[in-house]
XYZ file of C-alpha atoms in Angstrom:
518
model
C 2.520 -2.547 -0.532
C 3.128 -0.817 2.567
C 6.716 0.980 2.543
C 8.537 3.892 0.461
C 10.683 1.916 -0.405
C 8.158 -0.479 -2.410
C 6.160 2.770 -3.689
C 9.418 3.603 -5.286
C 9.345 0.735 -7.681
C 6.747 2.422 -9.184
C 8.188 4.968 -10.905
C 11.583 3.003 -10.842
C 9.516 0.872 -13.660
C 8.439 3.367 -15.962
C 5.365 1.714 -15.501
C 2.549 3.142 -17.689
C 1.830 4.883 -21.128
C -1.700 5.286 -22.799
C -3.470 2.155 -22.424
C -6.657 1.477 -22.731
C -9.485 1.414 -20.377
C -10.710 -2.238 -20.148
C -14.342 -2.687 -19.740
C -17.443 -4.315 -20.220
C -20.182 -4.283 -17.710
C -22.835 -6.598 -19.474
C -20.204 -9.430 -18.038
C -19.888 -8.015 -14.965
C -19.570 -10.466 -11.500
C -22.490 -8.536 -9.507
C -21.467 -10.448 -5.738
C -18.044 -9.074 -5.895
C -16.459 -8.297 -2.157
C -15.242 -5.202 -1.581
C -12.449 -5.644 1.007
C -11.631 -2.224 3.157
C -8.043 -2.837 5.414
C -7.100 -0.401 7.888
C -4.233 -1.308 10.287
C -3.800 1.689 12.037
C -7.688 2.367 12.716
C -8.496 -1.262 13.969
C -5.050 -2.928 15.425
C -3.568 -1.880 18.712
C -5.932 0.826 19.083
C -8.179 1.585 22.080
C -11.691 0.206 22.027
C -13.186 3.374 21.985
C -11.084 4.337 18.379
C -11.967 0.629 16.875
C -15.468 1.209 17.764
C -15.211 4.871 15.946
C -13.192 3.317 13.027
C -15.575 0.371 12.432
C -18.898 3.024 12.655
C -16.694 5.497 9.849
C -16.028 2.156 7.948
C -20.218 1.176 8.398
C -21.064 4.759 7.055
C -19.321 4.078 3.679
C -21.351 1.071 3.438
C -18.091 -1.537 4.600
C -19.286 -5.231 5.242
C -15.853 -6.929 4.446
C -12.217 -6.743 6.166
C -9.001 -8.209 4.909
C -6.721 -8.412 8.308
C -3.089 -9.419 7.848
C -2.160 -11.605 10.965
C 1.833 -11.230 10.838
C 2.771 -14.706 12.578
C 5.758 -12.658 14.514
C 3.542 -10.870 15.931
C 2.006 -13.346 17.916
C 4.771 -16.363 18.379
C 6.196 -17.135 21.692
C 10.046 -15.331 22.316
C 10.254 -13.987 18.806
C 13.533 -12.911 18.958
C 14.893 -16.248 20.110
C 17.404 -17.872 17.670
C 16.124 -20.891 19.045
C 12.863 -22.704 18.873
C 10.956 -22.300 22.404
C 9.742 -25.802 23.498
C 5.782 -25.264 23.607
C 3.247 -27.032 21.688
C 2.715 -24.893 18.425
C -0.558 -26.281 16.987
C -1.947 -25.109 20.752
C -3.745 -21.997 19.967
C -3.744 -20.956 23.741
C 0.012 -20.489 23.065
C 0.162 -17.601 21.293
C -0.435 -13.942 22.304
C -3.188 -13.267 19.750
C -3.561 -9.481 21.387
C -5.896 -7.079 19.334
C -6.243 -9.437 16.500
C -9.366 -11.309 19.072
C -10.870 -8.263 19.538
C -10.761 -6.908 16.230
C -12.585 -10.321 14.438
C -14.943 -10.843 17.438
C -15.408 -6.914 16.715
C -16.089 -7.819 13.405
C -17.649 -11.144 13.751
C -20.446 -9.245 15.681
C -21.182 -7.086 12.371
C -21.740 -10.035 9.995
C -18.775 -9.131 7.827
C -17.121 -11.242 5.742
C -13.274 -11.097 7.043
C -10.653 -12.444 4.991
C -7.553 -13.241 6.979
C -4.121 -12.806 5.349
C -1.229 -15.231 7.320
C 2.315 -13.571 6.520
C 5.863 -13.002 7.916
C 7.705 -11.736 9.230
C 8.419 -14.670 11.186
C 9.599 -15.478 14.590
C 13.464 -15.782 14.375
C 13.416 -19.417 15.209
C 11.525 -20.421 12.570
C 14.506 -19.841 10.100
C 17.554 -21.383 9.291
C 19.869 -20.090 11.442
C 17.703 -17.412 13.484
C 19.416 -14.544 11.456
C 16.420 -12.489 10.585
C 12.389 -12.522 10.085
C 12.113 -13.626 6.622
C 14.725 -15.968 4.894
C 12.860 -19.580 4.305
C 10.971 -19.891 6.647
C 10.436 -23.112 8.486
C 7.526 -25.032 6.728
C 7.187 -27.610 9.412
C 6.695 -24.538 11.788
C 4.741 -22.498 9.793
C 2.163 -25.551 9.058
C 1.974 -25.989 12.977
C 1.532 -22.330 13.172
C -1.679 -22.267 10.881
C -3.272 -25.432 12.535
C -3.704 -23.333 15.532
C -4.634 -20.503 13.169
C -7.756 -22.530 12.024
C -8.079 -23.868 15.053
C -8.608 -20.244 16.794
C -10.316 -18.867 14.027
C -11.520 -21.683 11.695
C -15.084 -21.095 13.064
C -15.832 -17.366 12.197
C -12.949 -16.717 9.425
C -13.331 -18.670 6.356
C -11.129 -17.184 3.955
C -7.803 -17.691 4.322
C -4.611 -16.585 1.999
C -0.788 -17.601 2.286
C 1.867 -14.860 2.511
C 1.730 -10.756 2.079
C 3.531 -9.709 -1.155
C 5.787 -12.944 -1.389
C 7.381 -11.468 -4.268
C 8.686 -8.687 -2.284
C 11.911 -9.538 -0.609
C 10.733 -7.184 2.748
C 8.042 -10.540 3.347
C 10.224 -13.372 1.488
C 14.063 -14.353 1.292
C 15.638 -15.263 -0.922
C 14.466 -14.097 -4.107
C 17.120 -14.720 -6.416
C 19.966 -17.503 -5.751
C 22.440 -15.055 -8.234
C 20.045 -14.836 -11.415
C 18.202 -17.942 -10.737
C 14.435 -17.256 -9.178
C 13.884 -19.187 -6.527
C 11.495 -17.190 -4.102
C 8.386 -19.203 -5.866
C 9.477 -22.459 -4.506
C 10.072 -21.420 -1.149
C 6.362 -19.807 -1.120
C 4.618 -22.912 -2.822
C 5.936 -24.988 0.142
C 5.192 -22.506 2.693
C 1.288 -22.601 0.258
C 1.092 -26.042 0.914
C 2.112 -26.108 4.605
C -0.191 -23.744 5.526
C -3.242 -25.156 3.232
C -2.250 -28.840 5.445
C -2.335 -26.858 8.846
C -5.920 -25.174 8.206
C -6.972 -28.345 6.504
C -5.632 -30.512 9.972
C -7.045 -28.068 12.119
C -10.807 -29.304 12.464
C -12.569 -26.627 11.499
C -11.442 -26.636 7.405
C -15.459 -27.020 6.258
C -16.473 -24.235 4.391
C -12.610 -22.451 4.327
C -11.157 -20.975 0.952
C -7.828 -20.687 0.754
C -5.972 -18.208 -1.871
C -2.215 -18.260 -2.885
C -0.841 -15.265 -4.155
C -0.977 -11.907 -2.370
C 1.843 -10.518 -5.203
C 2.488 -7.284 -5.776
C 2.201 -5.015 -9.284
C 5.403 -4.784 -10.650
C 8.819 -6.808 -11.114
C 11.900 -4.326 -10.825
C 15.102 -7.776 -11.199
C 17.380 -4.991 -10.117
C 15.855 -4.625 -7.138
C 15.348 -8.319 -6.191
C 11.309 -7.909 -6.987
C 10.131 -10.732 -9.240
C 7.091 -9.879 -11.752
C 4.130 -11.409 -10.377
C 3.240 -13.477 -13.590
C 7.091 -14.229 -13.515
C 6.149 -15.379 -9.808
C 3.063 -17.675 -10.864
C 4.398 -19.621 -13.080
C 7.310 -19.980 -10.961
C 5.243 -21.589 -8.094
C 3.139 -23.883 -10.111
C 6.231 -25.424 -12.248
C 5.881 -23.685 -15.386
C 7.583 -22.135 -18.298
C 8.046 -18.769 -19.793
C 5.119 -20.736 -22.177
C 3.273 -22.040 -19.411
C 4.347 -25.628 -20.293
C 4.895 -27.650 -16.903
C 8.624 -28.187 -15.746
C 9.206 -31.501 -13.638
C 5.965 -33.452 -11.857
C 4.718 -30.629 -9.557
C 1.075 -31.838 -8.520
C -2.001 -29.580 -9.004
C -2.259 -26.484 -6.091
C -4.765 -26.279 -4.451
C -5.969 -23.124 -4.051
C -9.130 -21.440 -4.248
C -8.327 -18.174 -5.929
C -5.276 -15.859 -6.679
C -4.580 -13.092 -5.043
C -3.507 -9.390 -6.504
C -2.259 -6.007 -5.351
C -2.308 -4.282 -9.166
C -1.698 -0.507 -7.847
C -1.298 1.517 -10.572
C 1.772 4.736 -10.644
C 0.917 8.790 -11.131
C -0.682 8.225 -14.507
C -3.735 5.815 -12.894
C -5.336 3.137 -14.809
C -4.748 4.135 -18.283
C -1.346 2.435 -18.915
C 0.328 -0.607 -20.495
C 3.126 -1.870 -18.482
C 5.771 -4.589 -19.076
C 4.305 -8.458 -19.771
C 4.340 -10.140 -16.793
C 3.241 -6.662 -14.608
C -0.092 -6.751 -13.004
C -1.527 -3.542 -12.855
C -5.626 -3.193 -12.175
C -5.834 -1.817 -15.728
C -3.863 -5.189 -16.916
C -5.749 -6.814 -14.427
C -6.859 -9.385 -17.419
C -3.061 -10.751 -17.910
C -3.826 -12.621 -14.794
C -7.040 -14.211 -15.590
C -5.169 -15.138 -18.696
C -2.224 -16.737 -17.146
C -4.157 -18.699 -14.710
C -6.162 -20.142 -17.894
C -3.678 -21.251 -19.360
C -1.741 -22.718 -16.004
C -5.274 -24.409 -15.392
C -4.731 -26.093 -19.199
C -1.473 -27.013 -18.020
C -2.857 -28.747 -15.047
C -0.722 -26.716 -12.287
C -4.556 -25.419 -10.725
C -8.316 -25.828 -11.433
C -9.771 -24.500 -14.282
C -11.721 -21.270 -13.412
C -9.782 -19.498 -10.887
C -11.008 -16.491 -9.909
C -8.714 -13.052 -8.826
C -8.681 -12.145 -5.792
C -7.820 -7.871 -5.564
C -7.030 -7.875 -1.825
C -5.191 -4.415 -1.726
C -5.452 -1.542 -3.652
C -5.472 1.804 -3.611
C -4.760 5.339 -4.864
C -1.723 6.856 -3.770
C -1.702 11.162 -3.241
C 0.823 13.898 -2.603
C 2.929 14.173 -0.991
C 3.721 10.505 -1.954
C 7.071 11.356 -3.919
C 7.037 8.742 -6.380
C 3.357 7.946 -7.231
C 1.383 10.637 -5.873
C -1.519 12.067 -7.646
C -4.016 15.175 -6.478
C -6.654 14.610 -4.283
C -9.238 14.680 -7.258
C -7.472 12.017 -9.276
C -7.574 9.836 -6.195
C -11.318 9.892 -6.300
C -11.567 9.753 -9.787
C -8.704 7.171 -10.554
C -10.626 5.027 -7.669
C -13.462 4.865 -9.318
C -12.121 3.776 -12.433
C -10.274 0.967 -10.687
C -13.458 -0.288 -9.014
C -15.786 0.282 -12.419
C -12.505 -1.980 -13.915
C -12.688 -4.635 -11.272
C -16.608 -4.597 -11.544
C -16.403 -5.079 -15.371
C -14.596 -8.426 -14.954
C -16.816 -11.314 -14.391
C -13.553 -13.469 -12.687
C -12.937 -10.820 -10.384
C -13.969 -12.263 -6.878
C -13.285 -8.828 -4.727
C -12.088 -5.286 -4.841
C -10.099 -3.454 -2.223
C -8.949 -0.073 -0.802
C -5.928 -0.309 1.514
C -6.405 2.690 3.884
C -8.874 4.709 6.145
C -5.886 7.609 7.209
C -2.719 7.753 5.868
C 0.500 6.767 7.378
C 2.086 9.681 9.590
C 4.928 11.345 8.821
C 8.337 10.269 10.658
C 10.451 13.158 11.431
C 8.223 15.325 8.852
C 9.592 12.886 6.328
C 6.412 11.051 4.150
C 6.934 7.543 4.955
C 4.224 4.838 3.850
C 1.445 4.753 2.009
C -1.112 7.899 1.297
C -3.685 5.779 -0.350
C -6.040 6.646 2.619
C -9.596 8.212 2.928
C -8.181 10.201 4.886
C -4.888 12.112 5.279
C -2.312 11.513 8.616
C -4.496 14.162 10.755
C -7.693 12.542 10.195
C -9.191 15.499 7.638
C -11.331 13.769 4.571
C -10.189 13.350 1.170
C -12.836 13.764 -1.937
C -12.188 10.007 -2.453
C -13.743 9.499 1.204
C -17.124 10.843 -0.239
C -15.959 8.762 -3.213
C -15.926 5.389 -1.870
C -19.414 5.928 -0.681
C -20.375 6.687 -3.953
C -18.036 6.321 -6.288
C -18.885 7.821 -10.205
C -17.234 7.261 -13.136
C -17.504 9.637 -16.696
C -16.207 8.164 -19.574
C -16.143 10.110 -23.545
C -17.938 8.056 -25.962
C -18.039 8.549 -29.824
C -21.257 10.181 -28.992
C -21.284 11.703 -25.756
C -20.240 10.233 -21.966
C -21.197 7.404 -19.923
C -21.912 6.919 -16.412
C -21.544 4.750 -14.061
C -22.015 4.930 -10.688
C -22.361 2.374 -7.636
C -24.081 3.384 -4.138
C -21.796 1.587 -1.427
C -24.605 1.104 1.252
C -26.499 -0.440 -1.086
C -24.376 -3.342 -1.843
C -24.589 -4.085 2.168
C -26.398 -8.244 2.639
C -30.056 -8.225 2.197
C -29.999 -4.079 1.433
C -32.934 -2.295 -0.336
C -34.232 0.777 0.652
C -38.640 1.351 -0.505
C -39.398 1.542 -3.622
C -41.014 4.981 -4.969
C -41.852 6.902 -7.552
C -38.765 8.242 -9.970
C -38.120 12.321 -9.116
C -38.595 14.759 -11.189
C -36.235 14.997 -14.224
C -33.997 17.753 -13.703
C -32.954 20.934 -16.627
C -30.667 19.585 -19.633
C -28.219 21.770 -20.610
C -25.418 21.106 -22.892
C -24.317 18.331 -20.442
C -27.911 16.973 -20.644
C -28.681 13.323 -20.838
C -31.646 10.841 -20.067
C -30.210 8.494 -18.014
C -30.597 4.066 -18.686
C -30.090 1.542 -16.039
C -31.589 -1.680 -15.672
C -31.760 -3.908 -12.563
C -29.720 -6.134 -13.202
C -26.908 -3.519 -14.189
C -27.366 -3.785 -18.210
C -28.765 -0.587 -19.354
C -32.564 -0.337 -19.845
C -35.178 2.553 -19.512
C -35.642 4.848 -16.780
C -38.799 4.800 -14.586
C -41.761 7.327 -15.028
C -41.678 10.783 -14.263
C -43.033 11.173 -11.294
C -43.620 13.586 -8.258
C -40.846 14.124 -6.030
C -41.308 13.415 -2.553
C -39.644 14.981 0.676
C -37.667 12.341 1.455
C -36.322 11.218 -2.383
C -35.990 7.326 -2.813
C -32.974 5.425 -1.484
C -33.429 3.430 -4.675
C -32.576 5.984 -6.717
C -29.627 8.394 -6.968
C -29.794 12.297 -8.380
C -26.849 13.163 -10.722
C -25.947 16.454 -10.530
C -23.136 18.648 -13.043
C -21.567 21.784 -12.584
C -20.289 24.456 -15.363
C -18.124 26.134 -12.725
C -15.812 24.150 -10.859
C -17.981 22.774 -8.539
C -18.927 26.171 -7.150
C -22.362 25.815 -7.938
C -24.381 22.803 -9.013
C -27.549 21.824 -11.274
C -29.915 18.949 -11.459
C -29.236 16.580 -14.195
C -31.948 13.872 -13.373
C -32.637 10.751 -10.751
C -31.582 7.773 -12.158
C -32.861 4.295 -10.493
C -29.698 2.198 -8.215
C -29.721 -1.568 -10.224
C -28.920 -4.954 -8.638
C -26.170 -4.714 -6.319
C -26.105 -1.166 -5.925
C -25.263 -0.571 -9.956
C -26.425 2.376 -11.957
C -25.686 3.826 -15.260
C -26.452 6.378 -17.283
C -25.484 8.534 -20.268
C -25.415 11.855 -21.792
C -24.197 14.437 -24.373
C -20.870 15.524 -23.726
C -20.005 19.351 -22.996
C -16.114 20.564 -21.878
C -15.486 22.050 -18.786
C -17.817 20.083 -16.908
C -17.477 18.085 -13.329
C -20.005 14.999 -12.573
C -21.545 14.080 -9.273
C -24.088 12.363 -7.693
C -26.695 12.653 -4.457
C -28.175 9.841 -2.525
C -30.633 9.594 0.664
C -30.124 6.798 2.666
C -33.480 5.209 3.941
C -32.925 6.909 7.563
C -33.485 10.453 5.324
C -29.460 11.176 5.474
C -28.112 12.802 2.785
C -24.622 11.911 1.056
C -22.902 13.645 -1.448
C -20.354 11.792 -3.677
C -16.845 13.733 -4.911
C -16.958 16.080 -7.728
C -15.906 14.021 -11.281
C -14.290 14.718 -14.641
C -14.832 13.166 -17.849
C -12.281 10.949 -19.196
C -11.231 9.192 -22.562
C -10.794 5.349 -22.176
C -6.843 5.810 -22.804
C -7.003 8.443 -19.921
C -7.340 11.873 -21.453
C -8.770 13.930 -19.191
C -11.865 16.829 -20.234
C -9.278 19.977 -19.200
């Protein structure tokens, strides 16, 4: 969801009311990957700029990257209406450019890569060469995907076919009159891309995702809702009954972009829309489709693009403080659903304004000038504070602790901080389930990396008090509970194994229905 015209649809649809926060940590998928996407910082930049951005991402605990490979950007003679004479399956005939440089750099870091292959397409790959989006040739796309698989298939094993195919900005036509037609266009592209990767010689170990759909439908703007689009791709009617004789689609997962509007992750959008708060609808839809024989059972959901827009985005922008809060709540929702295989963050830095006007996305962790938002530190140490009937429940993640093989030395638990009106004895367990904290011990000069220090403020964040040190569980997750007091901020402090101390964003308490404690 990259353009202002698309984010405007979120406002136009009047999505979210006062829904519930759906999460049960006991069933969470603790192996969830978190993909980061930062094309403006990583593609088409100097080696020094790319290195700096990768170092930033490493500091934030990133170890998985989503890259969108636009067919048109690498194809020969993309502006020609007539197909040039070349071997389309030969990788040497394409201009991979900065994609090669980035994938090589990320591969050296041993990060996971999701490569989404998408339009816009070369003019010659459309029926009459009239534009970059209309009815792309499945034959040409098959051959292109053979070349992609031959070129990148030894190092990239996770692929997704097309970006937001339910958006006319990426695929046309969406409708013919009142008839929805884009799902069948997409089905052809998916099958062509899948067969191309399979024919590349590097298919062993590959997974191929379908979907990558945007979150809401606005028929007046020719944007179908994601679940309506899904049913069309799988040849199912509104009741998930087969229509025609389509074969089972060989997808390994469904990718979704579950953006919210300015009300955040608390709403109840129309039934065929899928935002982060209603991501369970997609799981249910996939299960119904599997029961109809359209896909395999238990298909995982990949959140492959997500971010919280900040002001001055005129449509869905929230305050800087809310970006950190809503982003953490969204991640908690994803973490708590066992069918969700990945979460994501779209943009390190906001898109630059054009002629003084806000364009693109403001979901970055930095503004367009490179100044860090609270969400920057909030991304490294996400924290949610949720009102309960008896107090507050805290959930947090130390993202650098999620790195493969990352674990700090085990040391004694630091001294328990003073208990005020917000005071609580934290609880956590090694697997993310609730257990008791370790015994109180002597504070070491450098706190154990296996713990976080929970702090609170009673004066709007001007000063902070230590509340308690809590053990970090498996996958970098920790939980705690506490007594409730109004007008409090919470944050966490974590010291890495190298002795560097990081502080998360200041977070306020929300009820499960989205009511703010302020």
